[in-house]
Amino acid sequence: MEFKLVYGNHGKDPFHIMDTLLLVKLSLEALGHKADLEAQMTPGKTNILLECFTYDFVEAMKEVARTPGTEFIIIATEFVTGDTFNDFSHVDEEPALDSHYDIPQYWRKRFRTFLLAQEKARAIWHLADSQVEPFRQATGHPRVAYLPHGYVEGFARVRHKPAEHKDIDAIFTGTLTRHRHTLIRELEQRGIRAVATKPVNFVQREDLVARAKIGLNIRQTGRWRYPSNSRYHFHLSNDSLLISEQCEVKCDLSPYIIEADTGRFADCCAEWLTDNAWASEARIRREQFMSGMPMPTLMAQLLDATNTQP
């Protein structure tokens, strides 16, 4: 089968979605399918789209769908909150500093365009298992499923520096929020060299991770409930020991990750850095992940579960 992994609806240089597209591409290719990255949708093919649509893009979907054989699979990434995405205004903290998460009208429009686009979709795959049922209820779509984050050959790209060349103790890449800044400062006060940066491109991120002893997953706010499947997957795949602030909601990658509650987060990081066992532990956890979650098998199951054919 031939798939087109479309990225043009995310701008000219959408490096922020490429981990997900690469995971899907490699998984489909491991099953013998043809999977290409394309800026635009291709008539007559199965187009896989990461959610984030304009009204013009929805109209273009309708035009492309006129060609026989055209199908759409939408990968959803956000959280349904009533009649919008990501409305966590009940949380008494600012979710981000200078971020699109602070713009409610952006998320209302994004939710509306998603609802229009999903009417043309053969299936919806969500990055978080916890969001499958909310998306089923919000859309009424018959085929909403979780896109697992399993191990697939070719995804790992980080070439770690020798231990003596690792000049960063802990690395965090992602949207910087007040809560995340607070925990980074706690690490620095413990004498840990922690580097936190907004999302960066592949080469920059891989260099930072190669120089770091451990990776960090920090919740967006103190009350944030969800782990970051994508961050878990990237660090696991790349032999980078990830220390995560514990989240109320678990995911299928949680058993392979070191999790600590907020009060012990800095202590946990300091312990792993002091013991100097981060490299061997990262390999052990990646090997367990490889055997426990082979992505080609998981992708085959997902395709079977969301296929329109009898």
Tab-separated table of C-alpha atoms in Angstrom:
chain	number	residue	atom	x	y	z
A	1	MET	CA	0.000	0.000	0.000
A	2	GLU	CA	1.140	3.574	-0.631
A	3	PHE	CA	0.931	6.298	1.998
A	4	LYS	CA	1.659	10.019	1.765
A	5	LEU	CA	2.711	11.706	5.012
A	6	VAL	CA	1.652	15.322	4.576
A	7	TYR	CA	3.385	18.167	6.417
A	8	GLY	CA	2.517	21.301	4.417
A	9	ASN	CA	-0.320	22.350	6.714
A	10	HIS	CA	2.289	22.933	9.462
A	11	GLY	CA	4.362	25.566	7.678
A	12	LYS	CA	7.547	25.664	5.643
A	13	ASP	CA	9.873	24.049	8.202
A	14	PRO	CA	7.723	21.959	10.524
A	15	PHE	CA	10.521	20.231	12.447
A	16	HIS	CA	8.217	20.026	15.472
A	17	ILE	CA	6.101	17.274	13.849
A	18	MET	CA	8.873	15.285	12.193
A	19	ASP	CA	9.417	12.847	15.078
A	20	THR	CA	5.826	11.669	14.689
A	21	LEU	CA	5.989	11.494	10.903
A	22	LEU	CA	9.315	9.639	11.036
A	23	LEU	CA	7.897	7.114	13.510
A	24	VAL	CA	4.924	6.457	11.225
A	25	LYS	CA	7.045	6.400	8.056
A	26	LEU	CA	9.583	3.891	9.399
A	27	SER	CA	6.840	1.698	10.862
A	28	LEU	CA	4.917	1.521	7.590
A	29	GLU	CA	8.090	0.853	5.616
A	30	ALA	CA	9.042	-1.949	8.027
A	31	LEU	CA	5.764	-3.619	7.006
A	32	GLY	CA	6.620	-3.319	3.307
A	33	HIS	CA	4.466	-0.299	2.523
A	34	LYS	CA	5.591	2.764	0.574
A	35	ALA	CA	5.531	5.868	2.781
A	36	ASP	CA	6.680	9.267	1.480
A	37	LEU	CA	6.900	12.695	3.073
A	38	GLU	CA	4.972	15.199	0.964
A	39	ALA	CA	4.231	18.899	1.361
A	40	GLN	CA	0.819	18.545	-0.315
A	41	MET	CA	-1.945	15.950	-0.344
A	42	THR	CA	-1.875	13.431	-3.183
A	43	PRO	CA	-5.137	12.464	-4.950
A	44	GLY	CA	-5.774	8.736	-5.152
A	45	LYS	CA	-3.498	7.869	-2.220
A	46	THR	CA	-3.875	7.391	1.532
A	47	ASN	CA	-2.820	10.740	3.010
A	48	ILE	CA	-1.763	10.850	6.658
A	49	LEU	CA	-2.200	14.334	8.131
A	50	LEU	CA	-1.194	15.735	11.499
A	51	GLU	CA	-4.056	17.817	12.853
A	52	CYS	CA	-3.746	21.615	12.441
A	53	PHE	CA	-5.984	22.847	9.646
A	54	THR	CA	-7.174	26.077	8.109
A	55	TYR	CA	-10.572	26.424	6.456
A	56	ASP	CA	-8.778	26.631	3.102
A	57	PHE	CA	-7.023	23.334	3.805
A	58	VAL	CA	-10.352	21.668	4.600
A	59	GLU	CA	-11.688	22.871	1.254
A	60	ALA	CA	-8.582	21.453	-0.442
A	61	MET	CA	-9.269	18.101	1.261
A	62	LYS	CA	-12.731	18.079	-0.274
A	63	GLU	CA	-11.267	18.682	-3.735
A	64	VAL	CA	-8.622	15.978	-3.364
A	65	ALA	CA	-11.266	13.537	-2.079
A	66	ARG	CA	-13.061	13.723	-5.432
A	67	THR	CA	-10.375	11.461	-6.926
A	68	PRO	CA	-11.251	7.768	-6.477
A	69	GLY	CA	-8.979	5.924	-4.075
A	70	THR	CA	-8.214	8.980	-1.945
A	71	GLU	CA	-8.280	8.403	1.801
A	72	PHE	CA	-7.286	10.462	4.839
A	73	ILE	CA	-5.967	9.399	8.230
A	74	ILE	CA	-5.703	12.233	10.751
A	75	ILE	CA	-3.205	12.068	13.599
A	76	ALA	CA	-4.645	14.069	16.503
A	77	THR	CA	-2.293	15.637	19.017
A	78	GLU	CA	-4.335	17.875	21.302
A	79	PHE	CA	-6.692	17.468	24.274
A	80	VAL	CA	-10.457	17.835	23.928
A	81	THR	CA	-11.875	20.198	26.558
A	82	GLY	CA	-15.564	20.835	25.921
A	83	ASP	CA	-16.028	22.578	22.576
A	84	THR	CA	-12.364	23.445	22.102
A	85	PHE	CA	-8.837	22.121	22.504
A	86	ASN	CA	-6.577	22.653	25.521
A	87	ASP	CA	-8.797	24.885	27.642
A	88	PHE	CA	-7.137	24.432	31.005
A	89	SER	CA	-8.123	27.889	32.239
A	90	HIS	CA	-9.326	26.371	35.506
A	91	VAL	CA	-5.684	25.799	36.373
A	92	ASP	CA	-4.550	28.743	38.482
A	93	GLU	CA	-1.170	29.017	36.789
A	94	GLU	CA	-0.094	30.541	33.509
A	95	PRO	CA	0.433	27.500	31.246
A	96	ALA	CA	3.221	29.074	29.238
A	97	LEU	CA	5.284	32.178	28.692
A	98	ASP	CA	4.630	33.891	25.372
A	99	SER	CA	3.028	30.759	23.923
A	100	HIS	CA	0.158	29.894	21.615
A	101	TYR	CA	-1.280	27.913	24.527
A	102	ASP	CA	-2.352	31.280	25.952
A	103	ILE	CA	-4.612	32.137	22.976
A	104	PRO	CA	-8.082	30.591	23.472
A	105	GLN	CA	-9.468	31.796	20.138
A	106	TYR	CA	-6.666	29.935	18.334
A	107	TRP	CA	-7.705	26.661	19.957
A	108	ARG	CA	-11.425	27.196	19.320
A	109	LYS	CA	-10.746	27.686	15.615
A	110	ARG	CA	-8.367	24.726	15.532
A	111	PHE	CA	-11.019	22.527	17.109
A	112	ARG	CA	-13.673	23.670	14.607
A	113	THR	CA	-11.466	23.011	11.594
A	114	PHE	CA	-10.516	19.608	12.993
A	115	LEU	CA	-14.198	18.657	13.291
A	116	LEU	CA	-14.695	19.588	9.626
A	117	ALA	CA	-11.596	17.706	8.465
A	118	GLN	CA	-12.364	14.519	10.364
A	119	GLU	CA	-15.625	14.139	8.443
A	120	LYS	CA	-13.461	13.128	5.453
A	121	ALA	CA	-11.141	10.856	7.435
A	122	ARG	CA	-11.030	7.089	7.251
A	123	ALA	CA	-9.595	7.054	10.795
A	124	ILE	CA	-8.299	9.237	13.606
A	125	TRP	CA	-5.107	8.164	15.367
A	126	HIS	CA	-4.308	9.956	18.614
A	127	LEU	CA	-0.868	10.266	20.204
A	128	ALA	CA	-2.323	9.687	23.698
A	129	ASP	CA	-4.312	6.616	24.668
A	130	SER	CA	-6.162	8.669	27.290
A	131	GLN	CA	-7.692	10.826	24.535
A	132	VAL	CA	-9.209	8.061	22.412
A	133	GLU	CA	-12.554	8.004	24.232
A	134	PRO	CA	-12.866	11.828	24.487
A	135	PHE	CA	-12.257	12.074	20.735
A	136	ARG	CA	-14.823	9.363	20.018
A	137	GLN	CA	-17.388	11.288	22.006
A	138	ALA	CA	-16.470	14.642	20.466
A	139	THR	CA	-16.550	13.407	16.854
A	140	GLY	CA	-18.794	10.365	16.760
A	141	HIS	CA	-16.186	8.875	14.420
A	142	PRO	CA	-16.326	5.059	14.256
A	143	ARG	CA	-12.548	4.561	13.992
A	144	VAL	CA	-10.586	6.462	16.643
A	145	ALA	CA	-7.529	4.633	17.937
A	146	TYR	CA	-4.261	5.145	19.778
A	147	LEU	CA	-1.070	5.501	17.750
A	148	PRO	CA	1.479	3.579	19.860
A	149	HIS	CA	5.041	4.809	20.268
A	150	GLY	CA	6.972	1.576	19.828
A	151	TYR	CA	10.573	0.858	18.927
A	152	VAL	CA	11.434	0.929	15.236
A	153	GLU	CA	14.824	0.601	13.560
A	154	GLY	CA	16.168	3.824	12.108
A	155	PHE	CA	14.472	6.225	14.507
A	156	ALA	CA	17.458	6.578	16.852
A	157	ARG	CA	19.906	9.202	15.551
A	158	VAL	CA	21.793	10.511	18.579
A	159	ARG	CA	25.502	9.623	18.694
A	160	HIS	CA	26.402	10.098	22.330
A	161	LYS	CA	29.614	11.839	23.321
A	162	PRO	CA	32.133	9.975	25.492
A	163	ALA	CA	31.322	10.435	29.162
A	164	GLU	CA	34.250	12.828	29.643
A	165	HIS	CA	32.894	15.052	26.851
A	166	LYS	CA	29.377	15.311	28.260
A	167	ASP	CA	29.306	18.892	29.516
A	168	ILE	CA	25.552	19.005	30.235
A	169	ASP	CA	24.092	17.158	33.214
A	170	ALA	CA	20.408	17.390	32.254
A	171	ILE	CA	18.610	18.550	29.103
A	172	PHE	CA	15.029	19.698	28.558
A	173	THR	CA	13.665	20.779	25.181
A	174	GLY	CA	10.120	22.036	24.807
A	175	THR	CA	7.780	24.917	25.568
A	176	LEU	CA	9.159	26.752	28.602
A	177	THR	CA	6.551	27.448	31.286
A	178	ARG	CA	6.691	28.912	34.775
A	179	HIS	CA	6.485	25.466	36.350
A	180	ARG	CA	9.265	24.130	34.153
A	181	HIS	CA	11.468	27.137	34.922
A	182	THR	CA	10.904	26.538	38.644
A	183	LEU	CA	12.115	22.929	38.519
A	184	ILE	CA	15.080	23.820	36.316
A	185	ARG	CA	16.125	26.438	38.894
A	186	GLU	CA	15.864	23.797	41.638
A	187	LEU	CA	18.270	21.593	39.711
A	188	GLU	CA	20.682	24.469	39.201
A	189	GLN	CA	20.581	25.244	42.934
A	190	ARG	CA	21.690	21.641	43.520
A	191	GLY	CA	24.759	22.269	41.376
A	192	ILE	CA	23.324	20.398	38.390
A	193	ARG	CA	24.081	21.929	35.015
A	194	ALA	CA	20.604	21.852	33.497
A	195	VAL	CA	19.948	23.248	30.031
A	196	ALA	CA	16.375	24.133	29.056
A	197	THR	CA	15.516	25.351	25.593
A	198	LYS	CA	12.428	25.896	23.505
A	199	PRO	CA	11.855	23.337	20.687
A	200	VAL	CA	14.829	23.243	18.330
A	201	ASN	CA	15.543	21.503	15.038
A	202	PHE	CA	16.822	17.937	14.739
A	203	VAL	CA	20.534	18.726	14.530
A	204	GLN	CA	20.501	21.122	17.491
A	205	ARG	CA	18.468	18.788	19.690
A	206	GLU	CA	20.567	15.731	18.852
A	207	ASP	CA	23.739	17.620	19.715
A	208	LEU	CA	22.312	18.720	23.073
A	209	VAL	CA	21.132	15.190	23.944
A	210	ALA	CA	24.500	13.736	22.886
A	211	ARG	CA	26.219	16.112	25.326
A	212	ALA	CA	23.800	15.426	28.199
A	213	LYS	CA	23.930	12.693	30.820
A	214	ILE	CA	20.172	12.563	31.420
A	215	GLY	CA	17.019	13.939	29.802
A	216	LEU	CA	14.122	15.617	31.589
A	217	ASN	CA	10.358	15.451	31.207
A	218	ILE	CA	8.652	18.202	33.217
A	219	ARG	CA	4.923	18.840	33.331
A	220	GLN	CA	3.621	22.018	31.724
A	221	THR	CA	2.070	23.172	34.996
A	222	GLY	CA	1.963	21.870	38.536
A	223	ARG	CA	-1.479	20.382	37.861
A	224	TRP	CA	-0.756	18.982	34.404
A	225	ARG	CA	-1.937	15.358	34.302
A	226	TYR	CA	-0.442	13.925	31.128
A	227	PRO	CA	2.944	12.424	30.213
A	228	SER	CA	4.576	13.338	26.906
A	229	ASN	CA	4.528	10.140	24.847
A	230	SER	CA	6.654	11.714	22.141
A	231	ARG	CA	9.370	12.899	24.543
A	232	TYR	CA	9.368	9.518	26.308
A	233	HIS	CA	9.744	7.778	22.960
A	234	PHE	CA	12.549	9.982	21.662
A	235	HIS	CA	14.736	9.568	24.751
A	236	LEU	CA	14.024	5.847	25.123
A	237	SER	CA	14.907	5.179	21.491
A	238	ASN	CA	18.122	7.194	21.722
A	239	ASP	CA	19.664	5.625	24.854
A	240	SER	CA	19.029	8.818	26.819
A	241	LEU	CA	18.014	8.148	30.413
A	242	LEU	CA	14.832	10.174	30.985
A	243	ILE	CA	13.790	11.370	34.420
A	244	SER	CA	10.139	12.406	34.386
A	245	GLU	CA	8.089	14.363	36.852
A	246	GLN	CA	5.338	11.938	37.805
A	247	CYS	CA	2.005	12.410	36.033
A	248	GLU	CA	-1.429	11.336	37.225
A	249	VAL	CA	-2.222	9.747	33.859
A	250	LYS	CA	0.056	6.912	32.762
A	251	CYS	CA	0.915	5.776	29.240
A	252	ASP	CA	2.281	2.524	27.843
A	253	LEU	CA	5.831	3.915	27.943
A	254	SER	CA	5.671	4.752	31.664
A	255	PRO	CA	7.109	1.368	32.774
A	256	TYR	CA	10.335	2.130	30.881
A	257	ILE	CA	10.795	5.630	32.368
A	258	ILE	CA	12.100	6.784	35.755
A	259	GLU	CA	9.339	8.850	37.326
A	260	ALA	CA	9.565	10.932	40.506
A	261	ASP	CA	6.996	13.120	42.219
A	262	THR	CA	7.575	16.862	42.153
A	263	GLY	CA	9.024	17.036	45.644
A	264	ARG	CA	11.673	14.425	44.844
A	265	PHE	CA	12.386	15.376	41.252
A	266	ALA	CA	15.643	17.231	41.941
A	267	ASP	CA	16.775	14.547	44.396
A	268	CYS	CA	16.102	11.801	41.849
A	269	CYS	CA	18.109	13.580	39.155
A	270	ALA	CA	20.984	14.196	41.570
A	271	GLU	CA	21.033	10.525	42.626
A	272	TRP	CA	21.309	9.225	39.075
A	273	LEU	CA	24.014	11.740	38.233
A	274	THR	CA	25.973	10.898	41.406
A	275	ASP	CA	25.766	7.150	40.834
A	276	ASN	CA	27.041	7.683	37.286
A	277	ALA	CA	24.898	4.769	36.084
A	278	TRP	CA	22.873	6.802	33.595
A	279	ALA	CA	24.458	5.318	30.453
A	280	SER	CA	24.062	1.641	31.387
A	281	GLU	CA	20.557	2.214	32.749
A	282	ALA	CA	19.512	3.946	29.524
A	283	ARG	CA	20.664	0.933	27.474
A	284	ILE	CA	18.872	-1.527	29.760
A	285	ARG	CA	15.607	0.382	29.494
A	286	ARG	CA	15.918	0.756	25.708
A	287	GLU	CA	16.484	-3.008	25.340
A	288	GLN	CA	13.391	-3.708	27.452
A	289	PHE	CA	11.460	-1.227	25.317
A	290	MET	CA	12.668	-2.888	22.098
A	291	SER	CA	11.458	-6.314	23.145
A	292	GLY	CA	8.249	-5.120	24.801
A	293	MET	CA	6.958	-2.703	22.160
A	294	PRO	CA	8.060	-3.602	18.607
A	295	MET	CA	6.506	-0.866	16.470
A	296	PRO	CA	6.001	-2.866	13.234
A	297	THR	CA	3.755	-5.281	15.132
A	298	LEU	CA	1.881	-2.424	16.790
A	299	MET	CA	1.460	-0.579	13.485
A	300	ALA	CA	0.083	-3.707	11.789
A	301	GLN	CA	-2.508	-4.014	14.565
A	302	LEU	CA	-3.431	-0.333	14.232
A	303	LEU	CA	-3.894	-0.585	10.467
A	304	ASP	CA	-6.103	-3.649	10.885
A	305	ALA	CA	-8.211	-1.926	13.552
A	306	THR	CA	-8.805	1.226	11.488
A	307	ASN	CA	-9.103	-0.214	7.992
A	308	THR	CA	-12.305	0.526	6.105
A	309	GLN	CA	-12.089	-2.712	4.165
A	310	PRO	CA	-13.986	-5.782	5.478
